[in-house]
Coordinates of C-alpha atoms in Angstrom, one line a residue:
Chain A
M106 CA 0.0 0.0 0.0
A107 CA 1.4 3.4 -1.0
T108 CA 0.3 6.9 -0.4
I109 CA 0.1 9.6 -3.0
E110 CA 0.2 13.2 -2.1
H111 CA -1.4 15.7 -4.4
K112 CA -2.0 19.4 -3.5
G113 CA -2.1 18.7 0.2
K114 CA -4.3 15.7 0.0
S115 CA -3.2 12.2 0.4
Y116 CA -4.7 9.1 -1.2
E117 CA -4.2 5.4 -0.5
V118 CA -3.3 3.6 -3.7
D119 CA -2.1 0.2 -4.8
E120 CA 1.0 -0.5 -7.0
D121 CA -0.8 0.4 -10.1
G122 CA -2.1 3.7 -8.7
F123 CA -5.7 2.7 -8.2
L124 CA -7.6 4.1 -5.2
T125 CA -7.6 1.2 -2.7
R126 CA -10.8 2.5 -1.0
G127 CA -12.4 3.4 -4.4
M128 CA -14.9 6.2 -4.7
E129 CA -14.9 6.8 -1.0
Q130 CA -11.6 8.8 -1.4
W131 CA -12.4 10.1 -4.8
D132 CA -12.6 13.8 -5.5
E133 CA -11.8 16.4 -8.2
N134 CA -8.3 16.7 -6.9
W135 CA -7.8 13.0 -7.6
V136 CA -9.0 13.6 -11.2
E137 CA -6.4 16.3 -11.6
F138 CA -3.7 14.0 -10.3
V139 CA -4.6 11.1 -12.6
K140 CA -4.7 13.5 -15.5
S141 CA -1.0 14.2 -14.9
V142 CA 0.0 10.5 -14.9
E143 CA -2.2 9.0 -17.5
G144 CA -1.2 11.2 -20.5
I145 CA -4.4 13.2 -20.5
G146 CA -4.4 16.7 -21.9
D147 CA -7.0 19.3 -20.9
L148 CA -10.0 17.9 -19.0
T149 CA -13.1 18.4 -21.0
D150 CA -16.8 17.7 -20.6
E151 CA -16.2 14.5 -22.6
H152 CA -13.9 13.2 -19.9
K153 CA -16.4 14.2 -17.3
K154 CA -19.1 12.3 -19.2
V155 CA -17.1 9.1 -19.2
I156 CA -16.3 9.4 -15.5
D157 CA -19.9 10.1 -14.6
A158 CA -21.1 7.2 -16.7
L159 CA -18.6 4.8 -15.0
Q160 CA -19.4 6.0 -11.5
E161 CA -23.1 5.9 -12.1
Y162 CA -22.9 2.4 -13.5
Y163 CA -20.7 1.2 -10.7
K164 CA -22.9 2.6 -8.0
K165 CA -25.9 0.9 -9.6
N166 CA -24.4 -2.4 -10.5
G167 CA -21.3 -2.9 -8.4
I168 CA -19.1 -3.6 -11.4
A169 CA -17.5 -1.6 -14.2
P170 CA -19.5 -1.6 -17.4
M171 CA -18.4 -3.6 -20.4
V172 CA -16.6 -1.5 -23.0
R173 CA -19.6 -1.8 -25.3
I174 CA -22.0 -0.5 -22.7
L175 CA -19.7 2.4 -21.9
S176 CA -19.6 3.3 -25.6
K177 CA -23.4 3.1 -25.8
T178 CA -24.2 5.2 -22.7
T179 CA -21.6 7.9 -23.5
G180 CA -22.1 7.7 -27.3
F181 CA -18.3 7.7 -27.7
P182 CA -16.8 5.0 -29.9
L183 CA -13.8 3.1 -28.4
K184 CA -11.5 5.2 -30.6
R185 CA -12.7 8.4 -29.0
I186 CA -12.4 6.9 -25.5
Y187 CA -8.7 6.2 -26.2
E188 CA -8.2 9.7 -27.5
L189 CA -9.6 11.0 -24.2
F190 CA -7.9 8.4 -22.1
P191 CA -4.7 7.1 -23.8
S192 CA -4.3 4.1 -21.5
G193 CA -7.8 3.1 -22.3
P194 CA -11.1 2.7 -20.4
G195 CA -9.6 0.3 -17.8
K196 CA -6.3 1.7 -16.8
G197 CA -7.2 5.3 -17.7
A198 CA -10.9 6.1 -17.1
C199 CA -11.6 3.6 -14.3
K200 CA -8.6 4.8 -12.4
M201 CA -9.6 8.4 -12.8
A202 CA -13.2 7.6 -11.8
G203 CA -12.0 5.8 -8.6
L204 CA -13.3 2.4 -9.7
P205 CA -11.5 -0.7 -8.4
K206 CA -8.7 -2.2 -10.5
P207 CA -9.8 -4.4 -13.4
T208 CA -9.2 -8.0 -12.7
G209 CA -9.1 -11.3 -14.6
C210 CA -7.0 -12.5 -17.5
V211 CA -5.9 -9.1 -18.6
Chain B
M82 CA 21.4 -8.2 -5.5
P83 CA 23.0 -11.1 -3.7
K84 CA 22.7 -14.8 -4.5
H85 CA 20.2 -16.8 -2.5
N86 CA 20.5 -20.3 -1.3
T87 CA 18.5 -22.5 -3.6
P88 CA 19.0 -26.1 -2.6
M89 CA 15.7 -27.3 -4.2
L90 CA 16.2 -25.5 -7.4
D91 CA 19.8 -26.8 -7.6
E92 CA 18.4 -30.3 -7.8
L93 CA 16.8 -29.3 -11.1
E94 CA 20.3 -28.7 -12.6
K95 CA 20.8 -32.5 -12.7
G96 CA 19.6 -34.7 -15.5
P97 CA 19.8 -34.5 -19.3
W98 CA 17.0 -32.0 -20.1
P99 CA 18.1 -28.4 -20.5
S100 CA 17.8 -26.9 -17.0
F101 CA 16.0 -23.6 -16.7
V102 CA 17.8 -23.2 -13.4
S103 CA 21.2 -23.4 -15.0
D104 CA 20.1 -21.0 -17.7
M105 CA 18.8 -18.5 -15.1
K106 CA 22.0 -18.7 -13.1
R107 CA 24.0 -17.9 -16.2
Q108 CA 21.7 -14.9 -16.9
A109 CA 22.0 -13.8 -13.3
E110 CA 25.7 -13.2 -13.8
K111 CA 24.8 -10.5 -16.2
K112 CA 21.5 -9.3 -14.6
P113 CA 21.7 -9.7 -10.8
E114 CA 17.9 -9.2 -10.4
V115 CA 17.6 -12.8 -11.8
W116 CA 19.1 -14.0 -8.4
D117 CA 15.9 -12.6 -6.9
I118 CA 13.7 -14.5 -9.3
L119 CA 15.5 -17.7 -8.3
G120 CA 15.3 -16.7 -4.6
Q121 CA 11.6 -16.0 -4.7
L122 CA 11.0 -19.2 -6.7
E123 CA 12.9 -21.2 -4.1
R124 CA 10.7 -19.6 -1.4
S125 CA 7.6 -20.8 -3.4
Y126 CA 9.0 -24.3 -3.5
E127 CA 9.4 -24.2 0.2
D128 CA 6.0 -22.6 1.0
K129 CA 4.2 -24.4 -1.8
I130 CA 2.4 -21.1 -2.7
T131 CA 2.9 -18.4 -5.2
H132 CA 4.6 -15.2 -4.1
W133 CA 3.1 -13.0 -6.8
K134 CA 0.4 -10.5 -5.8
H135 CA -3.0 -10.6 -7.3
G136 CA -3.4 -8.9 -10.8
G137 CA -1.6 -5.8 -12.0
I138 CA -2.7 -3.1 -14.4
V139 CA 0.1 -1.6 -16.4
G140 CA 0.5 -0.7 -20.1
V141 CA 1.6 1.8 -22.7
F142 CA -0.4 4.7 -23.8
G143 CA -2.7 4.0 -26.8
Y144 CA -3.1 0.4 -26.0
G145 CA -5.4 -1.4 -23.5
G146 CA -3.4 -4.6 -23.4
G147 CA -0.1 -6.3 -24.3
I148 CA 1.6 -6.1 -20.9
V149 CA 0.8 -8.3 -17.9
G150 CA 1.6 -6.4 -14.7
R151 CA 3.0 -8.3 -11.8
Y152 CA 4.3 -7.5 -8.3
S153 CA 6.1 -9.7 -5.7
D154 CA 4.5 -10.1 -2.3
L155 CA 8.0 -10.2 -0.8
P156 CA 9.5 -7.0 -2.3
K157 CA 11.7 -6.5 0.8
Q158 CA 13.4 -9.8 0.5
F159 CA 13.5 -9.8 -3.3
P160 CA 13.7 -6.2 -4.5
G161 CA 14.8 -7.4 -8.0
V162 CA 11.3 -8.7 -8.6
E163 CA 9.3 -6.0 -6.8
H164 CA 8.0 -5.2 -10.3
F165 CA 8.1 -8.1 -12.6
H166 CA 5.9 -7.2 -15.6
T167 CA 5.6 -9.5 -18.6
V168 CA 5.6 -7.9 -22.1
R169 CA 4.0 -9.8 -25.0
V170 CA 5.7 -9.1 -28.3
N171 CA 3.9 -10.2 -31.5
Q172 CA 5.9 -13.0 -33.1
P173 CA 6.4 -13.5 -36.9
S174 CA 4.0 -16.1 -38.4
A175 CA 5.2 -19.6 -37.7
K176 CA 8.2 -18.2 -35.7
Y177 CA 10.9 -17.9 -38.3
Y178 CA 13.7 -15.6 -37.2
S179 CA 17.0 -14.2 -38.3
T180 CA 19.7 -14.1 -35.7
K181 CA 20.0 -10.3 -36.4
N182 CA 16.4 -9.8 -35.3
L183 CA 16.8 -11.9 -32.2
R184 CA 20.1 -10.3 -31.2
Q185 CA 18.5 -6.9 -31.5
L186 CA 15.5 -8.0 -29.4
C187 CA 17.9 -9.5 -26.7
D188 CA 19.9 -6.3 -26.6
L189 CA 16.7 -4.3 -26.1
W190 CA 15.5 -6.6 -23.4
E191 CA 18.8 -6.6 -21.5
K192 CA 18.7 -2.8 -21.6
H193 CA 15.1 -2.5 -20.4
G194 CA 14.3 -5.8 -18.6
S195 CA 15.6 -8.8 -16.9
G196 CA 16.9 -10.6 -20.0
M197 CA 14.6 -13.5 -19.2
T198 CA 12.1 -14.7 -21.8
N199 CA 9.6 -17.3 -22.7
M200 CA 10.0 -18.4 -26.3
H201 CA 7.0 -18.5 -26.8
G202 CA 3.8 -18.1 -24.8
S203 CA 1.1 -20.7 -25.6
T204 CA -0.8 -18.2 -27.8
G205 CA 2.3 -17.5 -29.8
D206 CA 3.8 -14.3 -28.5
I207 CA 7.4 -13.7 -27.7
I208 CA 7.2 -13.3 -23.9
L209 CA 9.7 -10.9 -22.3
L210 CA 9.7 -11.8 -18.6
G211 CA 10.3 -9.2 -15.9
T212 CA 10.6 -5.4 -16.1
R213 CA 9.7 -2.3 -14.1
T214 CA 6.8 0.0 -14.9
E215 CA 9.1 2.9 -15.8
H216 CA 10.8 0.8 -18.4
L217 CA 7.6 0.0 -20.3
E218 CA 7.3 3.2 -22.5
P219 CA 11.0 3.4 -23.3
F220 CA 11.0 -0.3 -24.3
F221 CA 7.9 0.2 -26.4
W222 CA 9.5 3.2 -28.1
D223 CA 12.6 1.3 -29.0
L224 CA 10.6 -1.8 -30.1
T225 CA 8.5 0.2 -32.5
H226 CA 11.0 2.8 -33.6
D227 CA 14.2 0.7 -33.9
M228 CA 12.8 -2.7 -34.7
G229 CA 9.5 -2.1 -36.4
Q230 CA 7.8 -4.6 -34.1
D231 CA 4.7 -4.4 -32.0
L232 CA 3.1 -5.8 -28.8
G233 CA 0.8 -8.8 -28.8
G234 CA -2.7 -8.9 -27.3
S235 CA -4.0 -9.4 -23.8
G236 CA -7.3 -8.7 -22.1
S237 CA -10.8 -8.9 -23.6
N238 CA -9.7 -8.5 -27.2
L239 CA -8.4 -10.4 -30.1
R240 CA -5.3 -12.1 -28.9
T241 CA -2.2 -12.6 -31.0
P242 CA -3.1 -15.0 -33.9
A243 CA -0.8 -18.0 -34.5
D244 CA -0.4 -20.6 -37.3
C245 CA 1.4 -23.8 -38.2
L246 CA 4.4 -23.3 -40.5
G247 CA 2.1 -24.1 -43.4
K248 CA 3.4 -24.0 -47.0
S249 CA 6.8 -22.8 -45.8
R250 CA 8.0 -26.4 -45.2
C251 CA 5.1 -28.8 -45.3
E252 CA 3.7 -30.5 -48.4
W253 CA 0.2 -30.9 -46.8
S254 CA -0.7 -27.3 -46.1
C255 CA -3.9 -26.6 -48.0
Y256 CA -3.6 -22.8 -47.8
D257 CA -0.9 -20.3 -46.9
T258 CA -1.3 -20.3 -43.1
Q259 CA 1.4 -17.7 -42.7
A260 CA -0.1 -15.3 -45.1
A261 CA -3.6 -15.7 -43.6
C262 CA -2.2 -15.3 -40.0
Y263 CA -0.2 -12.2 -41.0
A264 CA -3.1 -10.6 -42.9
M265 CA -5.6 -11.1 -40.1
T266 CA -3.1 -9.8 -37.5
M267 CA -2.6 -6.6 -39.6
K268 CA -6.2 -6.2 -40.5
Y269 CA -7.4 -6.4 -36.9
Q270 CA -4.7 -4.4 -35.1
D271 CA -7.3 -2.2 -33.4
E272 CA -9.1 -5.3 -32.1
I273 CA -5.8 -6.7 -30.8
H274 CA -4.6 -3.5 -29.0
R275 CA -7.8 -2.0 -27.6
P276 CA -10.1 -4.5 -25.8
A277 CA -13.6 -4.0 -27.1
F278 CA -15.0 -7.5 -26.7
P279 CA -17.1 -9.3 -24.0
Y280 CA -14.1 -11.5 -23.5
K281 CA -10.9 -12.8 -25.1
F282 CA -11.0 -14.1 -28.7
K283 CA -8.4 -16.1 -30.6
F284 CA -7.6 -17.1 -34.1
K285 CA -5.4 -20.0 -35.1
F286 CA -4.5 -21.2 -38.6
S287 CA -3.6 -24.8 -39.4
G288 CA -2.7 -26.0 -42.9
C289 CA -4.4 -29.4 -42.6
A290 CA -6.3 -31.6 -40.2
N291 CA -3.1 -32.7 -38.4
D292 CA -3.6 -29.2 -36.8
C293 CA 0.0 -28.6 -35.7
V294 CA -1.1 -25.3 -34.0
A295 CA -4.0 -27.1 -32.2
A296 CA -6.5 -24.6 -33.6
I297 CA -9.5 -26.9 -32.9
A298 CA -8.7 -26.8 -29.2
R299 CA -7.2 -23.4 -28.6
S300 CA -8.9 -20.8 -30.7
D301 CA -12.3 -19.3 -30.9
I302 CA -12.1 -19.3 -34.7
A303 CA -10.1 -22.2 -36.0
V304 CA -9.2 -22.2 -39.7
I305 CA -8.1 -25.8 -40.7
G306 CA -7.0 -26.6 -44.2
T307 CA -8.6 -29.3 -46.3
W308 CA -9.4 -30.2 -49.9
R309 CA -12.6 -31.3 -51.7
D310 CA -11.4 -33.2 -54.7
D311 CA -9.5 -36.5 -54.9
I312 CA -6.3 -37.5 -53.0
R313 CA -3.5 -37.6 -55.4
I314 CA -2.0 -41.1 -55.7
D315 CA 1.4 -42.0 -57.1
Q316 CA 1.0 -45.7 -57.6
A317 CA 4.7 -46.3 -58.2
A318 CA 5.5 -44.8 -54.9
V319 CA 2.8 -46.9 -53.2
Q320 CA 4.7 -50.0 -54.5
K321 CA 7.9 -48.7 -53.0
Y322 CA 6.3 -48.4 -49.6
I323 CA 5.0 -52.0 -50.0
A324 CA 8.5 -53.1 -51.1
G325 CA 10.0 -51.5 -48.0
E326 CA 12.0 -49.0 -50.0
Y327 CA 10.4 -46.0 -48.4
P328 CA 9.9 -45.9 -44.6
S329 CA 6.3 -45.5 -43.5
N330 CA 5.4 -42.3 -41.7
G331 CA 8.6 -40.7 -42.9
G332 CA 10.5 -43.0 -40.5
A333 CA 8.7 -41.7 -37.5
H334 CA 8.5 -45.2 -35.9
K335 CA 12.1 -46.4 -36.7
G336 CA 13.0 -46.4 -33.0
R337 CA 11.3 -49.8 -32.6
D338 CA 10.9 -52.9 -34.8
W339 CA 7.3 -53.0 -35.9
G340 CA 8.0 -55.6 -38.6
A341 CA 7.8 -55.0 -42.4
F342 CA 5.3 -52.4 -43.7
D343 CA 1.9 -54.0 -44.2
I344 CA -0.4 -51.7 -46.2
K345 CA -3.5 -53.6 -45.2
K346 CA -2.8 -53.5 -41.5
E347 CA -1.4 -50.0 -41.3
V348 CA -3.4 -48.1 -43.8
L349 CA -6.5 -49.9 -45.3
D350 CA -7.8 -51.4 -42.1
L351 CA -7.1 -48.2 -40.1
C352 CA -9.0 -45.9 -42.5
P353 CA -11.9 -44.6 -40.4
T354 CA -14.4 -44.8 -43.2
G355 CA -13.0 -48.0 -44.8
C356 CA -12.9 -46.3 -48.2
M357 CA -9.6 -47.7 -49.3
W358 CA -8.7 -51.0 -51.0
M359 CA -6.1 -52.6 -53.2
E360 CA -7.1 -53.8 -56.7
G361 CA -4.2 -55.9 -57.7
K362 CA -1.2 -53.6 -57.4
E363 CA -3.4 -50.5 -57.4
L364 CA -4.4 -48.5 -54.4
K365 CA -7.9 -47.3 -54.7
I366 CA -9.7 -44.6 -52.7
D367 CA -13.4 -43.9 -52.7
N368 CA -12.9 -40.2 -52.2
A369 CA -16.6 -39.5 -51.8
E370 CA -16.5 -41.5 -48.5
C371 CA -13.1 -40.0 -47.4
T372 CA -13.3 -37.7 -44.4
R373 CA -9.8 -36.4 -45.1
C374 CA -8.5 -37.5 -41.7
M375 CA -4.9 -37.4 -43.1
H376 CA -3.9 -40.9 -41.8
C377 CA -3.1 -42.5 -45.2
I378 CA -1.2 -39.4 -46.3
N379 CA 0.7 -39.3 -43.0
V380 CA 1.7 -42.9 -43.4
M381 CA 2.8 -42.6 -47.1
P382 CA 3.8 -39.0 -47.7
R383 CA 5.7 -39.8 -50.8
A384 CA 2.8 -41.6 -52.4
L385 CA -0.3 -39.7 -51.3
R386 CA -1.0 -36.0 -51.4
P387 CA -4.0 -33.8 -50.6
G388 CA -6.2 -32.8 -53.6
L389 CA -5.8 -29.7 -55.6
Q390 CA -9.1 -28.0 -54.7
Q391 CA -7.8 -26.6 -51.5
G392 CA -9.3 -24.4 -48.8
A393 CA -10.2 -24.7 -45.1
S394 CA -12.9 -25.7 -42.7
I395 CA -14.0 -23.1 -40.2
C396 CA -14.7 -24.2 -36.7
V397 CA -15.9 -22.0 -33.9
G398 CA -16.0 -21.9 -30.1
A399 CA -13.1 -23.8 -28.5
K400 CA -12.2 -22.9 -24.9
A401 CA -10.7 -24.1 -21.7
P402 CA -13.0 -25.3 -18.9
I403 CA -13.9 -22.1 -17.1
L404 CA -16.9 -21.4 -16.8
D405 CA -19.1 -24.0 -18.5
G406 CA -16.7 -26.8 -19.3
A407 CA -14.0 -27.3 -21.9
Q408 CA -15.0 -27.2 -25.6
F409 CA -13.4 -28.0 -28.9
A410 CA -14.4 -25.8 -31.8
T411 CA -17.5 -27.0 -33.7
L412 CA -17.7 -27.2 -37.5
I413 CA -19.6 -24.2 -39.0
V414 CA -18.3 -23.9 -42.6
P415 CA -17.1 -27.3 -44.0
F416 CA -15.2 -25.7 -46.9
M417 CA -14.2 -22.1 -47.5
E418 CA -11.7 -20.9 -50.1
I419 CA -8.9 -19.1 -48.3
S420 CA -7.2 -16.9 -50.9
E421 CA -4.7 -14.1 -50.5
E422 CA -5.8 -12.7 -53.9
N423 CA -9.1 -11.4 -52.6
D424 CA -7.6 -10.4 -49.2
F425 CA -9.2 -13.4 -47.5
E426 CA -12.6 -11.9 -48.2
S427 CA -14.8 -14.9 -47.2
L428 CA -12.8 -15.3 -44.0
T429 CA -13.0 -11.7 -42.9
E430 CA -16.7 -11.6 -43.7
F431 CA -17.2 -14.6 -41.5
I432 CA -15.1 -13.2 -38.7
E433 CA -16.9 -9.9 -38.7
K434 CA -20.3 -11.5 -38.7
V435 CA -19.3 -13.5 -35.6
W436 CA -18.0 -10.4 -33.9
D437 CA -21.0 -8.2 -34.8
W438 CA -23.3 -10.8 -33.2
W439 CA -21.1 -11.8 -30.2
M440 CA -20.2 -8.2 -29.2
E441 CA -24.0 -7.5 -29.0
V442 CA -25.3 -10.6 -27.3
G443 CA -22.2 -12.0 -25.5
K444 CA -22.4 -11.5 -21.7
N445 CA -19.5 -10.1 -19.7
R446 CA -16.6 -12.7 -19.8
E447 CA -18.5 -15.1 -21.9
R448 CA -16.4 -16.9 -24.6
V449 CA -18.1 -17.1 -28.0
G450 CA -18.3 -20.9 -27.5
E451 CA -20.4 -20.3 -24.4
T452 CA -22.6 -17.8 -26.1
M453 CA -23.2 -20.4 -28.8
Q454 CA -24.1 -23.0 -26.2
R455 CA -26.5 -20.5 -24.5
V456 CA -28.4 -19.6 -27.6
G457 CA -28.0 -22.9 -29.4
L458 CA -26.4 -23.9 -32.6
P459 CA -29.5 -23.3 -34.7
T460 CA -29.7 -19.7 -33.6
F461 CA -26.0 -19.2 -34.2
L462 CA -26.3 -20.6 -37.7
K463 CA -29.3 -18.3 -38.3
V464 CA -27.4 -15.2 -37.4
M465 CA -24.5 -16.4 -39.5
E466 CA -27.0 -16.9 -42.4
I467 CA -25.8 -20.4 -42.8
E468 CA -28.1 -23.2 -43.8
P469 CA -28.0 -26.1 -41.3
I470 CA -26.5 -29.2 -42.9
P471 CA -25.9 -32.7 -41.5
Q472 CA -22.1 -31.9 -41.3
H473 CA -22.9 -29.5 -38.5
V474 CA -23.6 -32.3 -36.1
K475 CA -21.9 -35.5 -35.0
E476 CA -25.3 -37.0 -34.4
P477 CA -28.8 -35.7 -34.3
R478 CA -30.4 -34.8 -31.0
S479 CA -31.8 -37.7 -28.9
N480 CA -34.2 -35.5 -26.8
P481 CA -37.5 -34.3 -28.3
Y482 CA -37.4 -30.8 -26.9
I483 CA -37.6 -29.2 -30.4
F484 CA -38.4 -25.6 -30.9
W485 CA -40.4 -24.5 -33.9
Q486 CA -40.8 -21.0 -35.2
E487 CA -44.4 -19.9 -35.2
E488 CA -44.5 -19.3 -38.9
E489 CA -43.5 -22.9 -39.5
V490 CA -46.6 -24.2 -37.9
P491 CA -50.0 -24.0 -39.7
G492 CA -52.4 -21.9 -37.6
G493 CA -49.6 -20.3 -35.5
W494 CA -49.7 -20.1 -31.7
E495 CA -52.9 -18.2 -31.1
R496 CA -55.5 -20.8 -30.1
D497 CA -58.9 -20.4 -28.4
V498 CA -59.6 -22.9 -25.7
V499 CA -63.4 -22.3 -26.2
E500 CA -63.0 -23.6 -29.8
F501 CA -61.1 -26.6 -28.4
R502 CA -63.8 -27.3 -25.8
K503 CA -66.5 -27.5 -28.5
R504 CA -64.9 -30.7 -29.7
H505 CA -63.6 -31.9 -26.3
A506 CA -65.9 -31.3 -23.3
A507 CA -64.0 -30.8 -20.1

């Protein structure tokens, strides 16, 4: 377990930089921090839309949505999601949204 | 990093088989972190449990897969393997290399990683074992810019396709497996690098039914070469086998005395359909009854060859046991022409039709073989717009739970019980 300090706030993260306590610790300051490490340029409404969609789905269903569902709910094709989040919906967007680390045969 | 005591691993340096322990010790002289791999492995031998933490999500920008993140759960004792990520590098079709290419790759991996590899992973990739997160982007930069090579696949996407060596050095290959594998790999780069599927998906290409890349068992779409005209027979060569001038099976059984070659016992009587016989000195094959199992051709490669109308059978749905049990791929298209001239058009059409459907109806982490099981083969064939044929089944169903479409049944499903009661009082 490591701790990340950003603008006076500290976050508990795992080796891959995912929030260990998930959305409980999540805030705008965390978004700003992830932006700086995940190769994301200016934060736009489109980023916000993806994050909102992920959080909403997670709160309702207790899992991250499948890529296809994320594309459907946001209206962004996968290509656009990678333009917004260069490391992709899992490592990029889920990390930024404070969702738990993707698991399985990745 | 210091050496660790490895009494159990040292035992594995004995015996005639190439010892991975000796190899690793040699590498450790150059890359001291390898001592920590040995150290942690020895600990696992003692404790009988893995010392890698659960999961790991690392990668390079632009891609959603290709690198398998891994961290030691004993980073204090074995700092050399605190990070130990695995990089999958897409291999050339059928794994032909030049030493120049391999040397370059080794230099790159010694610069950025542990120098340890797996040649190759089961799916086909060159596996580079063990590096730290901060090395991933620099390694990827050098790999793409200096070597013109790319990562392989991982995650819920198209994994790295693989093939048997095909026409490059096998007289039985019924299509160019290497060309097909390469073409599909290039065509579907997006699907390889950015997971967009319900679950993983694999292609494998075998030139004939011997299936040297095990496509039938280890790929979601297996392309297995075959022919549909007659087996080509060289009668003079058949006689040479009978006379013992040519060794059967290319000499594969010469380690033991099996007696003189007996064509009746070893070929005719073993043919699964019994469609072969001798007429005097002539070998005859009733090709209409031949299932192209390859046995006679395997036994007498200098006398028998696949026919000239070549193509492939397409089978779908193989998977390992999780969740619903292991499956081999099931035959969907008995014969498809696989031609480089038209950019493998029929094959790509087939692939994309499967994907369009599975991406829509496949559940989270459901392999296509399980989706097929769930909806049933008839439904799958319908979405694929393929007419059901007897070749689609090994045997017809034995249970009578048969669904009919409403339009197939005169009168449909709307019935009035009052009408029924007029003829049958309660």
